[in-house]
XYZ file of N, CA and C in Angstrom:
837
model
N 23.391 11.892 10.064
C 23.657 10.541 9.578
C 23.933 10.594 8.082
N 24.801 9.746 7.620
C 25.144 9.663 6.207
C 23.919 9.253 5.399
N 23.678 9.949 4.298
C 22.524 9.638 3.465
C 22.871 8.706 2.307
N 24.094 8.253 2.208
C 24.479 7.413 1.077
C 23.918 6.008 1.226
N 23.912 5.302 0.112
C 23.422 3.932 0.114
C 24.417 3.024 0.808
N 23.909 2.080 1.613
C 24.755 1.113 2.304
C 24.476 -0.280 1.762
N 25.519 -1.014 1.456
C 25.322 -2.380 1.000
C 25.947 -2.605 -0.355
N 25.624 -3.724 -0.981
C 24.650 -4.683 -0.479
C 25.220 -5.598 0.603
N 24.326 -5.992 1.492
C 24.633 -6.955 2.544
C 23.963 -8.269 2.156
N 24.689 -9.368 2.217
C 24.092 -10.669 1.927
C 23.862 -11.435 3.225
N 22.592 -11.729 3.486
C 22.176 -12.513 4.634
C 21.912 -13.939 4.130
N 22.195 -14.934 4.937
C 21.907 -16.311 4.552
C 20.822 -16.881 5.461
N 19.828 -17.476 4.824
C 18.704 -18.056 5.560
C 18.904 -19.569 5.659
N 19.301 -20.076 6.826
C 19.587 -21.505 6.949
C 18.360 -22.391 6.818
N 17.163 -21.814 6.887
C 15.944 -22.617 6.795
C 15.575 -22.966 5.358
N 16.241 -22.321 4.379
C 15.941 -22.582 2.968
C 17.244 -22.749 2.194
N 17.324 -23.760 1.330
C 18.538 -23.926 0.535
C 18.541 -23.000 -0.671
N 19.733 -22.663 -1.139
C 19.857 -21.982 -2.427
C 19.328 -22.915 -3.512
N 18.858 -22.356 -4.619
C 18.259 -23.177 -5.665
C 19.245 -24.161 -6.279
N 20.527 -23.840 -6.248
C 21.520 -24.774 -6.770
C 21.999 -25.767 -5.715
N 21.442 -25.687 -4.514
C 21.803 -26.608 -3.449
C 23.130 -26.318 -2.781
N 23.774 -25.232 -3.184
C 25.105 -24.905 -2.648
C 24.987 -24.001 -1.430
N 24.499 -24.573 -0.322
C 24.420 -23.807 0.908
C 23.059 -23.178 1.120
N 22.938 -22.348 2.176
C 21.661 -21.712 2.497
C 21.307 -20.606 1.514
N 20.034 -20.255 1.496
C 19.542 -19.247 0.555
C 20.124 -17.872 0.884
N 20.701 -17.189 -0.112
C 21.181 -15.820 0.123
C 20.062 -14.799 -0.063
N 20.030 -13.803 0.789
C 19.089 -12.690 0.690
C 19.926 -11.419 0.622
N 19.936 -10.779 -0.523
C 20.811 -9.626 -0.777
C 20.048 -8.331 -0.471
N 20.576 -7.527 0.443
C 19.875 -6.339 0.927
C 20.722 -5.088 0.678
N 20.112 -4.076 0.077
C 20.722 -2.752 -0.056
C 19.904 -1.775 0.779
N 20.585 -0.945 1.557
C 19.878 -0.028 2.447
C 20.094 1.429 2.046
N 19.022 2.199 2.157
C 19.066 3.653 2.031
C 18.618 4.202 3.379
N 19.502 4.947 4.050
C 19.214 5.404 5.411
C 18.927 6.900 5.420
N 17.855 7.267 6.070
C 17.431 8.666 6.146
C 18.127 9.376 7.308
N 18.064 10.712 7.300
C 18.662 11.502 8.370
C 17.852 11.421 9.660
N 16.582 11.139 9.543
C 15.673 11.118 10.692
C 16.019 9.960 11.633
N 16.164 10.235 12.923
C 16.602 9.213 13.879
C 15.561 8.134 14.109
N 14.278 8.468 13.960
C 13.216 7.488 14.179
C 12.518 7.143 12.870
N 13.287 7.087 11.794
C 12.724 6.879 10.462
C 11.951 5.572 10.363
N 10.720 5.606 9.826
C 10.039 4.352 9.486
C 10.841 3.608 8.412
N 10.655 2.311 8.357
C 11.381 1.464 7.412
C 10.426 0.928 6.359
N 10.827 1.019 5.090
C 10.076 0.409 3.989
C 10.936 -0.678 3.362
N 10.442 -1.925 3.345
C 11.132 -2.992 2.628
C 10.601 -2.985 1.199
N 11.515 -3.080 0.235
C 11.191 -2.838 -1.167
C 11.562 -4.053 -2.012
N 10.619 -4.506 -2.836
C 10.788 -5.709 -3.650
C 10.680 -5.377 -5.134
N 11.651 -5.868 -5.916
C 11.702 -5.579 -7.355
C 10.797 -6.511 -8.159
N 10.684 -6.236 -9.443
C 9.867 -7.043 -10.337
C 10.592 -8.288 -10.831
N 9.880 -9.095 -11.605
C 10.404 -10.355 -12.122
C 11.716 -10.162 -12.863
N 12.738 -10.895 -12.429
C 14.019 -10.878 -13.124
C 14.813 -9.608 -12.971
N 14.343 -8.671 -12.166
C 14.979 -7.360 -12.074
C 15.961 -7.246 -10.922
N 16.067 -6.037 -10.413
C 16.947 -5.736 -9.280
C 16.403 -4.520 -8.568
N 16.682 -4.434 -7.283
C 16.239 -3.260 -6.541
C 16.924 -1.996 -7.055
N 18.068 -2.141 -7.723
C 18.729 -0.960 -8.278
C 17.871 -0.280 -9.342
N 17.006 -1.038 -10.016
C 16.084 -0.422 -10.975
C 15.077 0.480 -10.271
N 14.885 0.248 -8.984
C 13.942 1.038 -8.190
C 14.652 2.038 -7.292
N 15.918 2.345 -7.608
C 16.669 3.309 -6.798
C 15.983 4.675 -6.792
N 15.306 5.028 -7.898
C 14.579 6.298 -7.948
C 13.498 6.344 -6.861
N 12.876 5.207 -6.595
C 11.826 5.124 -5.567
C 12.459 5.117 -4.182
N 13.515 4.306 -4.027
C 14.189 4.211 -2.732
C 14.761 5.555 -2.298
N 15.405 6.262 -3.215
C 15.988 7.556 -2.841
C 14.904 8.594 -2.572
N 13.789 8.499 -3.316
C 12.683 9.406 -3.043
C 12.108 9.207 -1.657
N 11.956 7.955 -1.253
C 11.475 7.664 0.096
C 12.500 8.092 1.143
N 13.774 7.784 0.878
C 14.828 8.173 1.834
C 14.863 9.682 2.028
N 14.810 10.429 0.938
C 14.886 11.885 1.033
C 13.678 12.470 1.771
N 12.581 11.705 1.809
C 11.381 12.145 2.520
C 11.368 11.676 3.974
N 12.441 10.987 4.406
C 12.552 10.625 5.809
C 12.316 9.170 6.141
N 12.364 8.288 5.137
C 12.156 6.862 5.376
C 13.453 6.089 5.148
N 13.717 5.114 6.001
C 14.735 4.118 5.698
C 14.152 3.137 4.689
N 14.999 2.627 3.806
C 14.553 1.645 2.816
C 15.523 0.475 2.829
N 14.979 -0.730 2.830
C 15.781 -1.941 2.667
C 15.280 -2.646 1.420
N 16.078 -2.601 0.359
C 15.700 -3.198 -0.910
C 16.277 -4.596 -1.046
N 15.458 -5.536 -1.511
C 15.854 -6.938 -1.594
C 16.066 -7.335 -3.046
N 17.219 -7.974 -3.343
C 17.414 -8.662 -4.619
C 17.122 -10.127 -4.386
N 16.091 -10.649 -5.043
C 15.589 -11.990 -4.758
C 16.379 -13.057 -5.502
N 17.014 -13.934 -4.738
C 17.796 -15.045 -5.267
C 16.987 -15.853 -6.286
N 17.599 -16.102 -7.451
C 16.961 -16.910 -8.473
C 15.993 -16.157 -9.355
N 15.689 -14.903 -9.014
C 14.697 -14.132 -9.767
C 15.196 -12.723 -10.049
N 16.500 -12.619 -10.294
C 17.127 -11.312 -10.436
C 18.352 -11.408 -11.331
N 18.545 -10.408 -12.183
C 19.758 -10.402 -12.998
C 20.993 -10.103 -12.155
N 20.787 -9.638 -10.919
C 21.889 -9.420 -9.982
C 22.114 -10.653 -9.110
N 21.018 -11.248 -8.630
C 21.105 -12.383 -7.703
C 20.908 -13.724 -8.398
N 20.977 -13.756 -9.730
C 20.878 -15.001 -10.480
C 19.462 -15.325 -10.911
N 19.342 -16.064 -12.022
C 18.038 -16.473 -12.546
C 17.990 -17.990 -12.664
N 16.935 -18.578 -12.112
C 16.678 -20.006 -12.255
C 15.182 -20.185 -12.488
N 14.815 -21.308 -13.111
C 13.395 -21.577 -13.343
C 12.634 -21.625 -12.014
N 13.205 -22.291 -11.013
C 12.546 -22.350 -9.708
C 12.384 -20.961 -9.101
N 13.382 -20.114 -9.297
C 13.313 -18.769 -8.752
C 12.206 -17.939 -9.352
N 11.795 -18.288 -10.577
C 10.749 -17.524 -11.247
C 9.341 -17.998 -10.899
N 9.224 -19.173 -10.267
C 7.889 -19.664 -9.927
C 7.704 -19.890 -8.427
N 8.761 -19.808 -7.655
C 8.647 -19.977 -6.196
C 8.325 -18.624 -5.573
N 7.121 -18.138 -5.865
C 6.759 -16.773 -5.481
C 6.805 -16.570 -3.976
N 6.477 -17.598 -3.219
C 6.439 -17.498 -1.758
C 7.802 -17.168 -1.168
N 8.881 -17.607 -1.850
C 10.217 -17.326 -1.333
C 10.500 -15.832 -1.265
N 9.895 -15.061 -2.140
C 10.111 -13.619 -2.129
C 9.574 -12.997 -0.839
N 8.363 -13.389 -0.452
C 7.799 -12.856 0.795
C 8.655 -13.268 1.989
N 9.126 -14.503 1.987
C 9.999 -14.956 3.062
C 11.307 -14.168 3.087
N 11.793 -13.751 1.909
C 12.995 -12.910 1.869
C 12.778 -11.604 2.625
N 11.605 -11.004 2.461
C 11.322 -9.757 3.178
C 11.323 -9.984 4.687
N 10.761 -11.101 5.101
C 10.738 -11.394 6.532
C 12.140 -11.650 7.071
N 12.967 -12.357 6.300
C 14.352 -12.584 6.721
C 15.096 -11.259 6.833
N 14.892 -10.372 5.859
C 15.539 -9.057 5.924
C 15.131 -8.318 7.193
N 13.852 -8.402 7.559
C 13.385 -7.716 8.765
C 13.962 -8.319 10.037
N 14.411 -9.574 9.957
C 15.081 -10.189 11.110
C 16.465 -9.588 11.350
N 17.044 -8.974 10.313
C 18.434 -8.530 10.402
C 18.634 -7.027 10.255
N 17.730 -6.355 9.579
C 17.854 -4.909 9.382
C 17.207 -4.188 10.565
N 17.899 -3.231 11.106
C 17.369 -2.483 12.244
C 16.240 -1.574 11.783
N 15.073 -1.766 12.364
C 13.926 -0.903 12.080
C 13.867 0.176 13.154
N 14.123 1.424 12.757
C 14.131 2.526 13.721
C 12.732 3.076 13.983
N 11.776 2.650 13.160
C 10.394 3.076 13.301
C 9.489 1.984 12.768
N 8.198 2.258 12.605
C 7.274 1.254 12.081
C 7.638 0.850 10.657
N 7.157 -0.320 10.247
C 7.582 -0.946 8.993
C 6.452 -0.990 7.974
N 6.778 -0.643 6.732
C 5.873 -0.828 5.606
C 6.560 -1.642 4.531
N 5.802 -2.087 3.540
C 6.346 -2.850 2.421
C 5.869 -2.223 1.121
N 6.742 -2.245 0.121
C 6.395 -1.719 -1.193
C 7.030 -2.602 -2.247
N 6.446 -2.608 -3.438
C 7.034 -3.405 -4.497
C 6.403 -3.112 -5.838
N 7.144 -3.470 -6.876
C 6.718 -3.261 -8.258
C 6.511 -4.600 -8.944
N 5.394 -4.755 -9.653
C 5.104 -5.935 -10.462
C 5.046 -7.180 -9.565
N 5.905 -8.184 -9.774
C 5.913 -9.324 -8.870
C 6.300 -8.879 -7.463
N 7.050 -7.796 -7.367
C 7.333 -7.202 -6.064
C 6.090 -6.615 -5.427
N 5.130 -6.172 -6.248
C 3.854 -5.710 -5.712
C 3.093 -6.846 -5.061
N 3.099 -8.024 -5.733
C 2.526 -9.206 -5.087
C 3.263 -9.502 -3.785
N 4.597 -9.418 -3.804
C 5.401 -9.736 -2.629
C 5.012 -8.861 -1.442
N 4.878 -7.556 -1.697
C 4.458 -6.642 -0.635
C 3.053 -6.980 -0.153
N 2.171 -7.355 -1.084
C 0.810 -7.729 -0.690
C 0.821 -8.983 0.180
N 1.691 -9.936 -0.155
C 1.734 -11.202 0.585
C 2.135 -10.991 2.041
N 3.123 -10.122 2.291
C 3.518 -9.902 3.681
C 2.490 -9.060 4.429
N 1.560 -8.452 3.687
C 0.440 -7.753 4.321
C -0.744 -8.688 4.568
N -0.681 -9.917 4.045
C -1.748 -10.879 4.285
C -2.497 -11.355 3.069
N -2.163 -10.876 1.862
C -2.828 -11.355 0.648
C -2.466 -12.819 0.412
N -3.397 -13.573 -0.164
C -3.198 -15.005 -0.372
C -3.494 -15.373 -1.825
N -2.744 -16.335 -2.340
C -3.038 -16.906 -3.649
C -3.995 -18.079 -3.488
N -4.685 -18.406 -4.567
C -5.652 -19.491 -4.570
C -4.966 -20.827 -4.826
N -5.138 -21.762 -3.912
C -4.550 -23.089 -4.104
C -5.095 -23.742 -5.367
N -6.397 -23.608 -5.599
C -6.998 -24.230 -6.780
C -6.427 -23.641 -8.068
N -6.206 -22.335 -8.077
C -5.661 -21.703 -9.278
C -4.238 -22.162 -9.540
N -3.439 -22.299 -8.480
C -2.060 -22.761 -8.657
C -2.040 -24.236 -9.041
N -2.947 -25.040 -8.485
C -3.045 -26.444 -8.872
C -3.388 -26.579 -10.353
N -4.243 -25.694 -10.848
C -4.584 -25.729 -12.277
C -3.359 -25.463 -13.139
N -2.489 -24.588 -12.660
C -1.253 -24.318 -13.393
C -0.320 -25.521 -13.377
N -0.135 -26.117 -12.208
C 0.815 -27.224 -12.102
C 0.322 -28.476 -12.805
N -1.004 -28.613 -12.954
C -1.554 -29.781 -13.648
C -1.647 -29.580 -15.149
N -1.455 -28.352 -15.598
C -1.564 -28.049 -17.014
C -2.961 -27.669 -17.457
N -3.927 -27.606 -16.500
C -5.291 -27.226 -16.857
C -5.413 -25.728 -17.149
N -4.434 -24.964 -16.698
C -4.389 -23.522 -16.982
C -2.942 -23.153 -17.269
N -2.752 -22.074 -17.994
C -1.393 -21.649 -18.330
C -1.256 -20.148 -18.143
N -0.048 -19.746 -17.854
C 0.337 -18.338 -17.885
C 1.494 -18.222 -18.865
N 1.539 -17.174 -19.659
C 2.662 -17.035 -20.581
C 3.959 -16.853 -19.813
N 5.084 -17.389 -20.339
C 6.358 -17.186 -19.642
C 6.719 -15.715 -19.622
N 7.356 -15.252 -18.558
C 7.729 -13.836 -18.502
C 8.767 -13.523 -19.572
N 8.735 -12.324 -20.136
C 9.746 -11.957 -21.139
C 11.167 -12.087 -20.611
N 11.334 -11.962 -19.292
C 12.664 -12.039 -18.691
C 13.204 -13.474 -18.631
N 12.330 -14.475 -18.898
C 12.765 -15.876 -18.843
C 11.941 -16.667 -19.864
N 12.236 -16.506 -21.157
C 11.388 -17.091 -22.206
C 11.360 -18.619 -22.225
N 12.364 -19.286 -21.670
C 12.388 -20.758 -21.678
C 11.813 -21.359 -20.398
N 11.108 -20.577 -19.622
C 10.644 -21.026 -18.309
C 9.783 -22.290 -18.401
N 8.795 -22.306 -19.282
C 7.874 -23.432 -19.333
C 8.587 -24.722 -19.706
N 9.523 -24.645 -20.645
C 10.274 -25.840 -21.034
C 11.097 -26.380 -19.864
N 11.706 -25.483 -19.106
C 12.520 -25.927 -17.978
C 11.666 -26.487 -16.847
N 10.490 -25.909 -16.635
C 9.618 -26.406 -15.574
C 9.106 -27.805 -15.888
N 8.981 -28.130 -17.175
C 8.502 -29.451 -17.561
C 9.441 -30.557 -17.077
N 10.688 -30.208 -16.820
C 11.654 -31.196 -16.367
C 11.800 -31.280 -14.857
N 10.965 -30.567 -14.109
C 11.070 -30.586 -12.652
C 10.624 -31.920 -12.071
N 11.189 -32.264 -10.932
C 10.769 -33.430 -10.173
C 9.272 -33.279 -9.847
N 8.445 -34.295 -10.174
C 7.004 -34.188 -9.908
C 6.675 -33.902 -8.435
N 7.489 -34.404 -7.515
C 7.231 -34.137 -6.104
C 7.434 -32.657 -5.769
N 8.429 -32.047 -6.407
C 8.651 -30.614 -6.208
C 7.464 -29.835 -6.752
N 7.014 -30.209 -7.935
C 5.884 -29.528 -8.556
C 4.623 -29.680 -7.711
N 4.442 -30.872 -7.131
C 3.251 -31.129 -6.322
C 3.219 -30.286 -5.051
N 4.379 -29.807 -4.620
C 4.427 -28.992 -3.397
C 4.053 -27.535 -3.644
N 4.014 -27.130 -4.909
C 3.804 -25.718 -5.222
C 2.470 -25.160 -4.715
N 1.324 -25.805 -4.977
C 0.059 -25.170 -4.572
C -0.024 -24.846 -3.092
N 0.369 -25.783 -2.248
C 0.306 -25.528 -0.809
C 1.238 -24.419 -0.381
N 2.426 -24.400 -0.942
C 3.397 -23.377 -0.554
C 2.978 -22.007 -1.085
N 2.467 -21.966 -2.316
C 2.062 -20.694 -2.908
C 0.847 -20.097 -2.200
N -0.041 -20.963 -1.705
C -1.274 -20.484 -1.080
C -1.134 -20.267 0.421
N 0.055 -20.483 0.965
C 0.263 -20.346 2.407
C 0.077 -18.904 2.875
N -0.178 -18.766 4.150
C -0.267 -17.443 4.774
C 1.153 -16.928 5.005
N 1.529 -15.881 4.307
C 2.887 -15.331 4.366
C 2.920 -13.994 5.099
N 1.877 -13.678 5.782
C 1.778 -12.411 6.498
C 2.907 -12.260 7.508
N 3.502 -11.075 7.553
C 4.493 -10.730 8.567
C 3.881 -9.632 9.433
N 3.654 -9.946 10.689
C 2.946 -9.027 11.578
C 3.703 -7.725 11.812
N 4.986 -7.695 11.475
C 5.752 -6.454 11.643
C 5.402 -5.423 10.576
N 4.836 -5.864 9.469
C 4.515 -4.967 8.353
C 3.158 -4.326 8.606
N 3.150 -3.015 8.679
C 1.940 -2.288 9.066
C 1.246 -1.567 7.924
N 1.804 -1.661 6.706
C 1.169 -1.033 5.547
C 1.861 -1.517 4.288
N 1.166 -1.435 3.152
C 1.760 -1.858 1.891
C 1.398 -0.922 0.749
N 2.355 -0.719 -0.163
C 2.126 0.079 -1.364
C 2.466 -0.806 -2.558
N 1.454 -1.139 -3.361
C 1.613 -2.075 -4.468
C 1.599 -1.319 -5.792
N 2.685 -1.403 -6.545
C 2.785 -0.721 -7.831
C 2.720 -1.751 -8.948
N 1.690 -1.644 -9.784
C 1.483 -2.572 -10.906
C 1.622 -4.023 -10.464
N 0.926 -4.432 -9.392
C 1.126 -5.783 -8.856
C 0.741 -6.861 -9.857
N 1.497 -7.976 -9.832
C 1.258 -9.114 -10.710
C 0.583 -10.243 -9.933
N 0.293 -11.332 -10.632
C -0.346 -12.546 -10.103
C -1.799 -12.322 -9.688
N -2.392 -11.238 -10.143
C -3.802 -10.995 -9.845
C -4.716 -12.145 -10.237
N -4.510 -12.802 -11.407
C -5.389 -13.906 -11.779
C -5.350 -15.090 -10.816
N -4.312 -15.174 -9.990
C -4.183 -16.287 -9.044
C -4.629 -15.915 -7.633
N -5.110 -14.705 -7.447
C -5.444 -14.224 -6.108
C -6.645 -14.977 -5.539
N -6.583 -15.305 -4.256
C -7.734 -15.824 -3.523
C -8.418 -14.613 -2.903
N -9.496 -14.185 -3.539
C -10.136 -12.930 -3.137
C -10.660 -12.991 -1.702
N -11.306 -14.103 -1.342
C -11.904 -14.199 -0.007
C -10.828 -14.261 1.073
N -9.790 -15.074 0.844
C -8.722 -15.184 1.843
C -7.960 -13.878 1.967
N -7.813 -13.160 0.865
C -7.129 -11.873 0.895
C -7.953 -10.846 1.669
N -9.261 -10.825 1.414
C -10.131 -9.899 2.137
C -10.078 -10.156 3.636
N -9.994 -11.431 4.013
C -9.945 -11.775 5.431
C -8.562 -11.576 6.033
N -7.520 -11.704 5.202
C -6.160 -11.712 5.727
C -5.485 -10.364 5.848
N -5.900 -9.399 5.030
C -5.244 -8.088 5.043
C -6.006 -7.147 5.964
N -5.363 -6.739 7.043
C -6.013 -5.815 7.976
C -5.147 -4.592 8.251
N -4.243 -4.292 7.299
C -3.413 -3.090 7.392
C -3.716 -2.204 6.196
N -3.408 -0.911 6.271
C -3.660 -0.036 5.127
C -2.833 -0.444 3.912
N -3.472 -0.446 2.757
C -2.803 -0.793 1.498
C -3.210 0.201 0.422
N -2.222 0.645 -0.347
C -2.474 1.472 -1.528
C -2.065 0.680 -2.760
N -2.872 0.752 -3.806
C -2.597 0.048 -5.060
C -2.555 1.086 -6.183
N -1.493 1.018 -6.987
C -1.368 1.907 -8.141
C -1.039 1.084 -9.383
N -1.563 1.536 -10.498
C -1.287 0.881 -11.779
C -1.175 1.933 -12.867
N -0.755 1.533 -14.054
C -0.704 2.434 -15.203
C -1.744 1.988 -16.224
N -2.312 2.952 -16.908
C -3.471 2.683 -17.764
C -3.148 1.773 -18.938
N -1.926 1.858 -19.467
C -1.581 1.094 -20.669
C -0.623 -0.052 -20.379
N -0.726 -0.634 -19.195
C 0.121 -1.749 -18.799
C -0.371 -3.031 -19.471
N 0.442 -3.588 -20.374
C 0.087 -4.842 -21.039
C 0.766 -6.044 -20.396
N 1.687 -5.817 -19.465
C 2.383 -6.905 -18.779
C 1.591 -7.368 -17.558
N 1.109 -6.433 -16.773
C 0.217 -6.727 -15.642
C -1.047 -5.885 -15.841
N -1.907 -6.290 -16.789
C -3.084 -5.474 -17.117
C -3.894 -5.126 -15.875
N -4.243 -3.866 -15.706
C -4.895 -3.432 -14.468
C -6.177 -4.181 -14.137
N -7.006 -4.470 -15.122
C -8.313 -5.066 -14.833
C -8.190 -6.381 -14.086
N -7.172 -7.168 -14.397
C -7.027 -8.473 -13.740
C -5.922 -8.499 -12.701
N -5.267 -7.370 -12.486
C -4.177 -7.310 -11.515
C -4.426 -6.208 -10.495
N -3.999 -4.979 -10.774
C -4.145 -3.914 -9.794
C -5.569 -3.717 -9.324
N -6.511 -3.691 -10.263
C -7.911 -3.470 -9.887
C -8.430 -4.640 -9.051
N -7.984 -5.845 -9.396
C -8.438 -7.007 -8.624
C -7.899 -6.968 -7.198
N -6.636 -6.626 -7.032
C -6.096 -6.462 -5.677
C -6.908 -5.421 -4.908
N -7.178 -4.307 -5.559
C -7.888 -3.222 -4.879
C -9.277 -3.649 -4.437
N -9.947 -4.479 -5.248
C -11.284 -4.947 -4.879
C -11.236 -5.980 -3.755
N -10.187 -6.803 -3.761
C -10.098 -7.861 -2.753
C -9.681 -7.333 -1.384
N -8.865 -6.291 -1.374
C -8.341 -5.758 -0.110
C -9.289 -4.693 0.415
N -9.810 -4.917 1.577
C -10.780 -3.984 2.147
C -10.176 -2.592 2.320
N -10.911 -1.601 1.864
C -10.541 -0.196 2.027
C -9.219 0.168 1.345
N -8.803 -0.602 0.358
C -7.576 -0.263 -0.366
C -7.735 1.084 -1.067
N -6.657 1.862 -1.055
C -6.631 3.136 -1.767
C -6.089 2.869 -3.165
N -6.887 3.078 -4.191
C -6.532 2.623 -5.534
C -6.662 3.736 -6.558
N -5.704 3.787 -7.493
C -5.742 4.787 -8.567
C -4.686 4.458 -9.606
N -4.856 5.032 -10.771
C -3.835 4.951 -11.813
C -2.819 6.069 -11.602
N -1.581 5.832 -12.059
C -0.549 6.866 -12.045
C -0.042 7.060 -13.464
N 0.562 8.220 -13.695
C 1.123 8.501 -15.003
C 0.072 8.973 -15.990
N 0.456 8.975 -17.261
C -0.415 9.411 -18.348
C -1.233 8.234 -18.872
N -2.248 8.485 -19.695
C -3.007 7.380 -20.281
C -2.136 6.422 -21.102
N -0.997 6.897 -21.571
C -0.101 6.046 -22.358
C 0.958 5.334 -21.516
N 0.984 5.585 -20.209
C 2.002 4.980 -19.350
C 1.815 3.464 -19.293
N 2.939 2.741 -19.407
C 2.901 1.291 -19.383
C 3.633 0.708 -18.194
N 4.084 -0.529 -18.344
C 4.679 -1.274 -17.238
C 6.148 -0.931 -17.025
N 6.896 -0.872 -18.113
C 8.350 -0.804 -17.993
C 8.904 0.610 -17.832
N 8.035 1.610 -17.821
C 8.508 2.978 -17.622
C 9.138 3.206 -16.267
N 8.927 2.272 -15.341
C 9.504 2.396 -14.005
C 10.889 1.772 -13.898
N 11.264 0.934 -14.882
C 12.495 0.160 -14.699
C 13.438 0.114 -15.903
N 12.953 0.367 -17.108
C 13.817 0.257 -18.282
C 14.118 1.636 -18.860
N 15.403 1.951 -19.087
C 15.778 3.286 -19.569
C 15.090 3.678 -20.873
N 14.915 2.734 -21.802
C 14.315 3.107 -23.080
C 12.802 3.275 -23.002
N 12.209 2.978 -21.840
C 10.779 3.217 -21.604
C 10.575 4.262 -20.507
N 11.614 4.937 -20.107
C 11.598 5.782 -18.909
C 10.412 6.743 -18.886
N 9.706 6.770 -17.758
C 8.502 7.588 -17.591
C 8.661 8.457 -16.336
N 9.391 9.573 -16.455
C 9.669 10.402 -15.275
C 8.422 10.877 -14.547
N 7.361 11.206 -15.295
C 6.156 11.709 -14.644
C 5.496 10.630 -13.798
N 5.440 9.391 -14.318
C 4.847 8.302 -13.545
C 5.686 8.006 -12.310
N 7.009 8.023 -12.445
C 7.889 7.801 -11.292
C 7.662 8.877 -10.234
N 7.604 10.121 -10.665
C 7.399 11.217 -9.710
C 6.062 11.052 -8.990
N 5.044 10.603 -9.718
C 3.749 10.382 -9.086
C 3.797 9.293 -8.034
N 4.534 8.217 -8.334
C 4.655 7.115 -7.372
C 5.385 7.581 -6.120
N 6.484 8.308 -6.295
C 7.224 8.803 -5.134
C 6.323 9.704 -4.290
N 5.676 10.642 -4.932
C 4.818 11.589 -4.211
C 3.702 10.858 -3.457
N 3.027 9.935 -4.130
C 1.872 9.287 -3.523
C 2.277 8.257 -2.475
N 3.400 7.569 -2.671
C 3.844 6.606 -1.657
C 4.361 7.331 -0.410
N 5.033 8.460 -0.587
C 5.475 9.247 0.560
C 4.271 9.723 1.364
N 3.286 10.260 0.655
C 2.090 10.745 1.354
C 1.389 9.600 2.094
N 1.279 8.452 1.434
C 0.616 7.304 2.043
C 1.371 6.820 3.279
N 2.677 6.587 3.149
C 3.436 6.052 4.282
C 3.541 7.067 5.420
N 3.612 8.356 5.106
C 3.612 9.345 6.175
C 2.323 9.276 6.979
N 1.234 9.089 6.270
C -0.072 9.078 6.932
C -0.276 7.820 7.774
N 0.187 6.678 7.278
C -0.108 5.422 7.987
C 1.013 4.933 8.890
N 2.255 5.396 8.641
C 3.371 4.983 9.479
C 3.897 6.090 10.365
N 3.611 7.337 9.996
C 4.071 8.462 10.801
C 5.376 9.049 10.316
């Protein structure tokens, strides 16, 4: 079988509108196909404002080890698939994108999910992790704040102009159960949204193997309140730091921060994990 990358393929989800209202939501999928006829499938989610192409090093590493990969560019939250204020805060739509992709991509073997940063949350969500409704309500009411992501510095100003009814729908949608029963394992790299996690619901909701990895010097998704918190909430999660003590967040995605050793560690450890739990 050809080992080259296939795609991108754009799937349209008629159950959700595009953020600009111009038709159904697009879900952009790039596939890396392995030579193995019964290859397990890993759905891969990028970080805030990024693209799955930034994670091609991970996708090709998994493919070369015998896994199919379906990478998603998330509409409204990607420099490839467009950026909108709604796209940066409608976190639940990302998990639904993975499920839509699984409706259309042929899975030749069992399915796992992986992701970086906000993509780490996305992979956790389809494994059963839940956000706290109360924590999200505090954000929407202004009782709590999160700094705007560097990828969208005007986010807070734009959100202030949202229809109040749209804003009022956020807590329920963000805290919903987004588990996809087809996903049998998850690998979370520097996962974000840890401060909003519902620890009890996550402990009860995740019943598949999960590995969590972080970098020691990550100032964007600090491990103590993100990766470590996920690892504590998810029963029997396999958790560890990757890279050097100086490794940070962007070494996985930005050329001027490139961290080859941390990337190699992620490929090695995710391959070992998925081989063990998916076969």
